mmCIF file with all atom_site columns, C-alpha atoms in Angstrom:
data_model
loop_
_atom_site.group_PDB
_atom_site.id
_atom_site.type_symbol
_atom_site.label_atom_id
_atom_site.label_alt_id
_atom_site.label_comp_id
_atom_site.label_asym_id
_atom_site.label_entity_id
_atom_site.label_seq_id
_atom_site.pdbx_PDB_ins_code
_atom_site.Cartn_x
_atom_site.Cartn_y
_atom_site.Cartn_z
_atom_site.occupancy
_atom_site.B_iso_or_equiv
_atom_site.pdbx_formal_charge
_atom_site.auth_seq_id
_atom_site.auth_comp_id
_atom_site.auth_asym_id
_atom_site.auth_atom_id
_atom_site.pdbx_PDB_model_num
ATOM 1   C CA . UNK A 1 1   ? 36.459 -29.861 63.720 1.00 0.00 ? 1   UNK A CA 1
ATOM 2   C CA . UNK A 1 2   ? 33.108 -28.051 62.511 1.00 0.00 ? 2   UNK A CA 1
ATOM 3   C CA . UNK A 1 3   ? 30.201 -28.485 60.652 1.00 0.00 ? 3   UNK A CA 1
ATOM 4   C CA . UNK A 1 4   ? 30.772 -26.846 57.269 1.00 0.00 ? 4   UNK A CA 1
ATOM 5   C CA . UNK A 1 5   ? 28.201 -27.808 54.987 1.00 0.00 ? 5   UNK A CA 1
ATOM 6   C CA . UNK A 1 6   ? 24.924 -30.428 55.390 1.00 0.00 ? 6   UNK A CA 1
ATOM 7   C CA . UNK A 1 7   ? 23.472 -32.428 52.517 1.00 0.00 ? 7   UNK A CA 1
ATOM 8   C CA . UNK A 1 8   ? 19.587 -31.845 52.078 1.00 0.00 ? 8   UNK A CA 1
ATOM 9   C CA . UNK A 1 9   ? 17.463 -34.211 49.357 1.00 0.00 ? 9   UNK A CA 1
ATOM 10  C CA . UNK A 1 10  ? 15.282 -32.044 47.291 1.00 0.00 ? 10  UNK A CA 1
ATOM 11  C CA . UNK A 1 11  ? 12.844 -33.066 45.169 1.00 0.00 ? 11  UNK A CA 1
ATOM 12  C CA . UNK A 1 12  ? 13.463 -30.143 42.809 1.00 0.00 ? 12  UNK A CA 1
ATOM 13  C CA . UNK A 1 13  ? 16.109 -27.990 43.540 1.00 0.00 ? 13  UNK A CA 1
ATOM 14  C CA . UNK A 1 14  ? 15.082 -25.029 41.919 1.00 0.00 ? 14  UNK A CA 1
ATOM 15  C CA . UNK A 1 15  ? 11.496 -25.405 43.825 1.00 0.00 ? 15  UNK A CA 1
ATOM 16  C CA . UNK A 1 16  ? 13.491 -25.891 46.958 1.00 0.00 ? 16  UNK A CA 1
ATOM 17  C CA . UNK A 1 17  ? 16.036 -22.930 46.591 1.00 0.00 ? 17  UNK A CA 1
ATOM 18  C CA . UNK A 1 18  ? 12.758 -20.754 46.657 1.00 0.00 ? 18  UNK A CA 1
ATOM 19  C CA . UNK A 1 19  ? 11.066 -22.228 49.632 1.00 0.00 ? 19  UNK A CA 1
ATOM 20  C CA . UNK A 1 20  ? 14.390 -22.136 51.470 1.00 0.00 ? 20  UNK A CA 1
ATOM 21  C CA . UNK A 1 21  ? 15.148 -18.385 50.518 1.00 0.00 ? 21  UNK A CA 1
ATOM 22  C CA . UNK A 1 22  ? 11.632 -16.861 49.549 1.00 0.00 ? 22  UNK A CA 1
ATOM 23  C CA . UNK A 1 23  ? 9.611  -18.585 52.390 1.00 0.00 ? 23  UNK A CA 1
ATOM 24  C CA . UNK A 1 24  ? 12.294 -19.658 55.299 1.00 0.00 ? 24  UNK A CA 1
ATOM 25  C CA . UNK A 1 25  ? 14.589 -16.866 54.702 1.00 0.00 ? 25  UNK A CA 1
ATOM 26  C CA . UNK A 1 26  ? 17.629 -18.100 54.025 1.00 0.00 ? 26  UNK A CA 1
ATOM 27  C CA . UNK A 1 27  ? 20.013 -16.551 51.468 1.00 0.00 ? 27  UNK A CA 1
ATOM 28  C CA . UNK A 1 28  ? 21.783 -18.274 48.442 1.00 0.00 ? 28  UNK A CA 1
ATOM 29  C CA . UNK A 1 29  ? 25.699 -18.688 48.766 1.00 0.00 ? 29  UNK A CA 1
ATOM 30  C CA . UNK A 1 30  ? 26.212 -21.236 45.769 1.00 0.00 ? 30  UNK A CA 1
ATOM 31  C CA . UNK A 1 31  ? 24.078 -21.905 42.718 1.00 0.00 ? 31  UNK A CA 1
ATOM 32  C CA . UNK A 1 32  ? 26.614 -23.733 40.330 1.00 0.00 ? 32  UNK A CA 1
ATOM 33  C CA . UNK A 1 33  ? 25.299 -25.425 36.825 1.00 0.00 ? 33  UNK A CA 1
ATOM 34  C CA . UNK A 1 34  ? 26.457 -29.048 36.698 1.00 0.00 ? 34  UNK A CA 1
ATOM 35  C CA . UNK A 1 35  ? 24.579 -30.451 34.189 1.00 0.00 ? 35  UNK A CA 1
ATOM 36  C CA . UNK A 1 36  ? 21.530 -31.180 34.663 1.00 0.00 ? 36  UNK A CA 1
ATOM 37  C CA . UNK A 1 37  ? 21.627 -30.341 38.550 1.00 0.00 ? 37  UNK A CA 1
ATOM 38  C CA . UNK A 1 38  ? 23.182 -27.741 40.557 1.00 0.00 ? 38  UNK A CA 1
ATOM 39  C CA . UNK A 1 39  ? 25.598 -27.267 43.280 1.00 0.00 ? 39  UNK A CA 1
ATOM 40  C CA . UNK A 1 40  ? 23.101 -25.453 44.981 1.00 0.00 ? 40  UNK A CA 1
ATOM 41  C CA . UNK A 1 41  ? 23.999 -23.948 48.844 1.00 0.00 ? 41  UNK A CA 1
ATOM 42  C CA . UNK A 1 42  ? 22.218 -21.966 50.867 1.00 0.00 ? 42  UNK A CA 1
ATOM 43  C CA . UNK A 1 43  ? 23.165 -19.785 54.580 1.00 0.00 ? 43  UNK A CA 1
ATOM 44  C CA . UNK A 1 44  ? 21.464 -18.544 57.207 1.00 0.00 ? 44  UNK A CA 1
ATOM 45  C CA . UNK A 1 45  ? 21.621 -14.403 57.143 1.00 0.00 ? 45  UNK A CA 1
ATOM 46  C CA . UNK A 1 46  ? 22.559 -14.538 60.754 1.00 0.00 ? 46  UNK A CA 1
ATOM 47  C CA . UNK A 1 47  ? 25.588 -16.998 60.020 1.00 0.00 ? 47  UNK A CA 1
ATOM 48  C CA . UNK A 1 48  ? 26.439 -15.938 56.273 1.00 0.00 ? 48  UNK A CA 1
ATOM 49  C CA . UNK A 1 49  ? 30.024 -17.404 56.674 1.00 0.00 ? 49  UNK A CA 1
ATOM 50  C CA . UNK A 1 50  ? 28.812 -20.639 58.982 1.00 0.00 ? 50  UNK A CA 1
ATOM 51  C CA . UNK A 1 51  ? 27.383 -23.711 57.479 1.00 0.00 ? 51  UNK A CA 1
ATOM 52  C CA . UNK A 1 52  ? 26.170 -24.115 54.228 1.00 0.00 ? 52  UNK A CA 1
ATOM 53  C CA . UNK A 1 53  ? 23.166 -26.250 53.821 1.00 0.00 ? 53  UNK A CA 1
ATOM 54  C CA . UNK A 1 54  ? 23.516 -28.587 50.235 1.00 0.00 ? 54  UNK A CA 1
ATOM 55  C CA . UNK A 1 55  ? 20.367 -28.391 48.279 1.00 0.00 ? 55  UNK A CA 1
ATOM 56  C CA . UNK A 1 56  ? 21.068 -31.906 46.905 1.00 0.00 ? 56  UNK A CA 1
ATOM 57  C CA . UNK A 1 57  ? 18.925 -33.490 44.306 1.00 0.00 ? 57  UNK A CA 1
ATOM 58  C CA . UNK A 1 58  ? 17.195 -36.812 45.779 1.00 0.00 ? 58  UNK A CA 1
ATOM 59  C CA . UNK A 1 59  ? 18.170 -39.004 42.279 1.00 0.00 ? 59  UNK A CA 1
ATOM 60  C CA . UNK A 1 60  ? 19.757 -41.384 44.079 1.00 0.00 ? 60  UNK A CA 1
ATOM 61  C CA . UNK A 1 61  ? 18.244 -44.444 44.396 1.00 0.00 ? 61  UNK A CA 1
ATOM 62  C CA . UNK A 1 62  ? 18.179 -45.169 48.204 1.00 0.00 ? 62  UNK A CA 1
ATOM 63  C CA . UNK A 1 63  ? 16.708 -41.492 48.934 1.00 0.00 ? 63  UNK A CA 1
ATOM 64  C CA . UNK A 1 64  ? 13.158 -42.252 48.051 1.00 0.00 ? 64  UNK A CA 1
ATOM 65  C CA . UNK A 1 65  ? 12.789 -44.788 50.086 1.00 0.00 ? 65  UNK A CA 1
ATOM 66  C CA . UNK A 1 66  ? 14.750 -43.555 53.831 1.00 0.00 ? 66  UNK A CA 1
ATOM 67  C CA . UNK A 1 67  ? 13.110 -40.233 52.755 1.00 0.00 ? 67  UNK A CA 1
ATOM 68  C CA . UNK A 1 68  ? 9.711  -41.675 52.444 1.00 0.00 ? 68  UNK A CA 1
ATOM 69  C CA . UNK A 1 69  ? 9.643  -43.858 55.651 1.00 0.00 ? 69  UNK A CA 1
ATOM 70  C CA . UNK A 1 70  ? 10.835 -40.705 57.684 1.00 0.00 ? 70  UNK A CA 1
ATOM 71  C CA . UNK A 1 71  ? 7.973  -39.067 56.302 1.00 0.00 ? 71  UNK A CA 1
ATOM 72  C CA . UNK A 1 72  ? 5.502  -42.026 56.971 1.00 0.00 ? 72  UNK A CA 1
ATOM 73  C CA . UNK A 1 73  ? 6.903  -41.832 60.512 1.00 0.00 ? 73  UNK A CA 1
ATOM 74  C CA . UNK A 1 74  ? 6.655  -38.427 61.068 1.00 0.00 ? 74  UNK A CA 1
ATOM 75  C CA . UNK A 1 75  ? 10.365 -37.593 61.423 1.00 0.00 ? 75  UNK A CA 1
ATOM 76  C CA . UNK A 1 76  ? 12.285 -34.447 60.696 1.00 0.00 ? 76  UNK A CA 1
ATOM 77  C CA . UNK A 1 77  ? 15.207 -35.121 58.491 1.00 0.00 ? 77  UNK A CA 1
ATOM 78  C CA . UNK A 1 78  ? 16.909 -31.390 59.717 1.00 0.00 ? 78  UNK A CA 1
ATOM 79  C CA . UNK A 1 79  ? 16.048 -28.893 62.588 1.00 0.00 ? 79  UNK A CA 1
ATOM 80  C CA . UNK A 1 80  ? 16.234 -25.345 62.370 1.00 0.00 ? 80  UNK A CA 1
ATOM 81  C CA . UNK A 1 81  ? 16.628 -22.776 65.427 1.00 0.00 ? 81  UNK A CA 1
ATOM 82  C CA . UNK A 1 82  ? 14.222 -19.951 65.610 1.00 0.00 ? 82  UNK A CA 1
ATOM 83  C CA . UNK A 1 83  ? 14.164 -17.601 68.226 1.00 0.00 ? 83  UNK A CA 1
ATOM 84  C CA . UNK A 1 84  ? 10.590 -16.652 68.273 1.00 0.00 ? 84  UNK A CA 1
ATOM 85  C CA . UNK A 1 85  ? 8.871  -20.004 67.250 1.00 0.00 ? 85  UNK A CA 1
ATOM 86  C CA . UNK A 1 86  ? 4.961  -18.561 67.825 1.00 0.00 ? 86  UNK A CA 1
ATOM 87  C CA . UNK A 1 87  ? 5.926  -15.501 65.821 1.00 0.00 ? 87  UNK A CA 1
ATOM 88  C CA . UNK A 1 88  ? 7.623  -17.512 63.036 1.00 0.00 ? 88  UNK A CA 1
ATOM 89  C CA . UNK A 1 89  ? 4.295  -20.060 62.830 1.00 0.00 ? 89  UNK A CA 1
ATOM 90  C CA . UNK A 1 90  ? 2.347  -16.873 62.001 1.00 0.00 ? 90  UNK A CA 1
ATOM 91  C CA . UNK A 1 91  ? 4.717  -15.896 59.330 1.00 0.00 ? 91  UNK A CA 1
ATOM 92  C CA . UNK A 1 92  ? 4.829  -18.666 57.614 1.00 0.00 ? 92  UNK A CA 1
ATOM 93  C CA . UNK A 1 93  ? 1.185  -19.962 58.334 1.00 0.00 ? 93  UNK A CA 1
ATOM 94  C CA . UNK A 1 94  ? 0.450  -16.618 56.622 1.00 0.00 ? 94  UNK A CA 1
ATOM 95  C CA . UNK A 1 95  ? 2.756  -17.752 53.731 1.00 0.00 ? 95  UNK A CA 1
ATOM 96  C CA . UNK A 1 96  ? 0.685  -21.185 53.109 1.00 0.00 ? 96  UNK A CA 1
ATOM 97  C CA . UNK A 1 97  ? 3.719  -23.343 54.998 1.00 0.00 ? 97  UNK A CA 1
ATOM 98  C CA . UNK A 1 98  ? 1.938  -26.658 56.019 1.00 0.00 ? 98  UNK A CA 1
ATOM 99  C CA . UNK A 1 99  ? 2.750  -27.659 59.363 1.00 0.00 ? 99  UNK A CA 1
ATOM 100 C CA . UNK A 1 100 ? 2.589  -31.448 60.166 1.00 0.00 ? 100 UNK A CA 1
ATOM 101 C CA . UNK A 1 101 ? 2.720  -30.366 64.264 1.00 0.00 ? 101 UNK A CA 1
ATOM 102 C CA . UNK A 1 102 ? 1.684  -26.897 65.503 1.00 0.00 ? 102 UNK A CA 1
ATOM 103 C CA . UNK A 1 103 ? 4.372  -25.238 68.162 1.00 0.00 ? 103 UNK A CA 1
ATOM 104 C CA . UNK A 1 104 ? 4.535  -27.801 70.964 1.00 0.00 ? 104 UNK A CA 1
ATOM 105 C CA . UNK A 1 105 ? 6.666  -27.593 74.473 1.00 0.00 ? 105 UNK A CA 1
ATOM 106 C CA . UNK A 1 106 ? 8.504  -30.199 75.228 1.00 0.00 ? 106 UNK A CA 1
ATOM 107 C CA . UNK A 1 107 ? 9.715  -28.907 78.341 1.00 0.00 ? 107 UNK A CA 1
ATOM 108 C CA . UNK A 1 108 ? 13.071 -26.971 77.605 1.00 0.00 ? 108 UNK A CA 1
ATOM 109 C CA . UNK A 1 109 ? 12.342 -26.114 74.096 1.00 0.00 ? 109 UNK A CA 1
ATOM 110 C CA . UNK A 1 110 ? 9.299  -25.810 72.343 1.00 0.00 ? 110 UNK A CA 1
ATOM 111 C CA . UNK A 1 111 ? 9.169  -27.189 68.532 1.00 0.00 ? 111 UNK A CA 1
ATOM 112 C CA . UNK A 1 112 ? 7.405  -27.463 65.803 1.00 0.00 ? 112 UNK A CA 1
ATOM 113 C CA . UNK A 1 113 ? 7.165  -29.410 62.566 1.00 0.00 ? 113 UNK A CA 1
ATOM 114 C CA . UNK A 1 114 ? 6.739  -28.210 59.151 1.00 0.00 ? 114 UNK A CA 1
ATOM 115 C CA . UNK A 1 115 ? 6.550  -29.701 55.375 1.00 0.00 ? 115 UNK A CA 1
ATOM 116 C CA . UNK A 1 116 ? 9.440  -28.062 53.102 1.00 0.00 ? 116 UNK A CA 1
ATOM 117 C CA . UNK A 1 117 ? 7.433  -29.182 49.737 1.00 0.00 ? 117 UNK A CA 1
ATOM 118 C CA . UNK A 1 118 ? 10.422 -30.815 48.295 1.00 0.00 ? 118 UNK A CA 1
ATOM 119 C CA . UNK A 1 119 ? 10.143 -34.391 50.054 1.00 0.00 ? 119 UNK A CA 1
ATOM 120 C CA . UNK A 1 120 ? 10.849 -33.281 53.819 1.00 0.00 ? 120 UNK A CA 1
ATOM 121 C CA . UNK A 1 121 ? 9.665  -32.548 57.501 1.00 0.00 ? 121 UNK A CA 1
ATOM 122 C CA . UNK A 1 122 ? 11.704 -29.787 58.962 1.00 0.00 ? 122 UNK A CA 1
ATOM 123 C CA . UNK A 1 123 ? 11.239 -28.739 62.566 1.00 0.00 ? 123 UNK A CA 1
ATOM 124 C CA . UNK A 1 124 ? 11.962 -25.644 63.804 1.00 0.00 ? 124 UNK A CA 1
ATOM 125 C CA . UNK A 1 125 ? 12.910 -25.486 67.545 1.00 0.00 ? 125 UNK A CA 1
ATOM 126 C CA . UNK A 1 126 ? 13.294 -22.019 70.114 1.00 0.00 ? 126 UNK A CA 1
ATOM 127 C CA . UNK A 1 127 ? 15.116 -23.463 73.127 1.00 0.00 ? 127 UNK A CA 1
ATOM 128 C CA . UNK A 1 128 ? 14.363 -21.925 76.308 1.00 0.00 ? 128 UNK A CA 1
ATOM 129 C CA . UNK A 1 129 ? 16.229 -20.434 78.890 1.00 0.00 ? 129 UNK A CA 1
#
């Protein structure tokens, strides 16, 4: 068994496939019309074949709500892995990225927490040796 693809609210898609591929570097794999939405995928460029993260519109009643208390709370609803996590603040500091929590070690990793602009934290973690 293996991850194939992860479901992502967005509070625009269209806003979010730019932020995900403009800003965080990601590339687009699928960008289907179904009516008013999209099936709307994105891959890392390292892993173009690996798992597809779902840009999913957040319509659904019960998103606004989890997605708002995780944000209340401070909580990350997806991590990505960076391998240079001071280098990759800078970039996208330099881009206007809010972070909620500048790069932090935590011991065997250090992290750090950033807004997405579509309704999410994201943290990006470089684990260490």
């Amino acid at each position: 068994m293996k991850i194939n693809m992860l479901s992502l609210f967005v509070d625009d898609q269209q806003t979010a496939l730019r932020f995900y591929t403009e800003v965080l570097g990601f590339q687009p794999k699928h960008n289907i019309p179904l009516g008013e939405f999209f099936w709307m995928t994105v891959t890392s460029p390292e892993m173009p074949d690996g798992p597809e993260l779902l840009l999913e519109p957040s319509n659904h009643p019960a998103v606004k709500p989890y997605r708002d208390a995780l944000m209340a709370d401070g909580i990350p609803l997806a991590q990505f892995e960076v391998t240079d996590l001071a280098a990759e603040h800078e970039r996208l500091t330099s881009l206007g990225v809010n972070f909620t929590q500048p790069p932090t070690d935590i011991g065997t990793a250090l992290i750090a927490v950033l807004d997405d602009t579509c309704g999410n934290l994201i943290q990006l973690i470089e684990t260490k040796e």
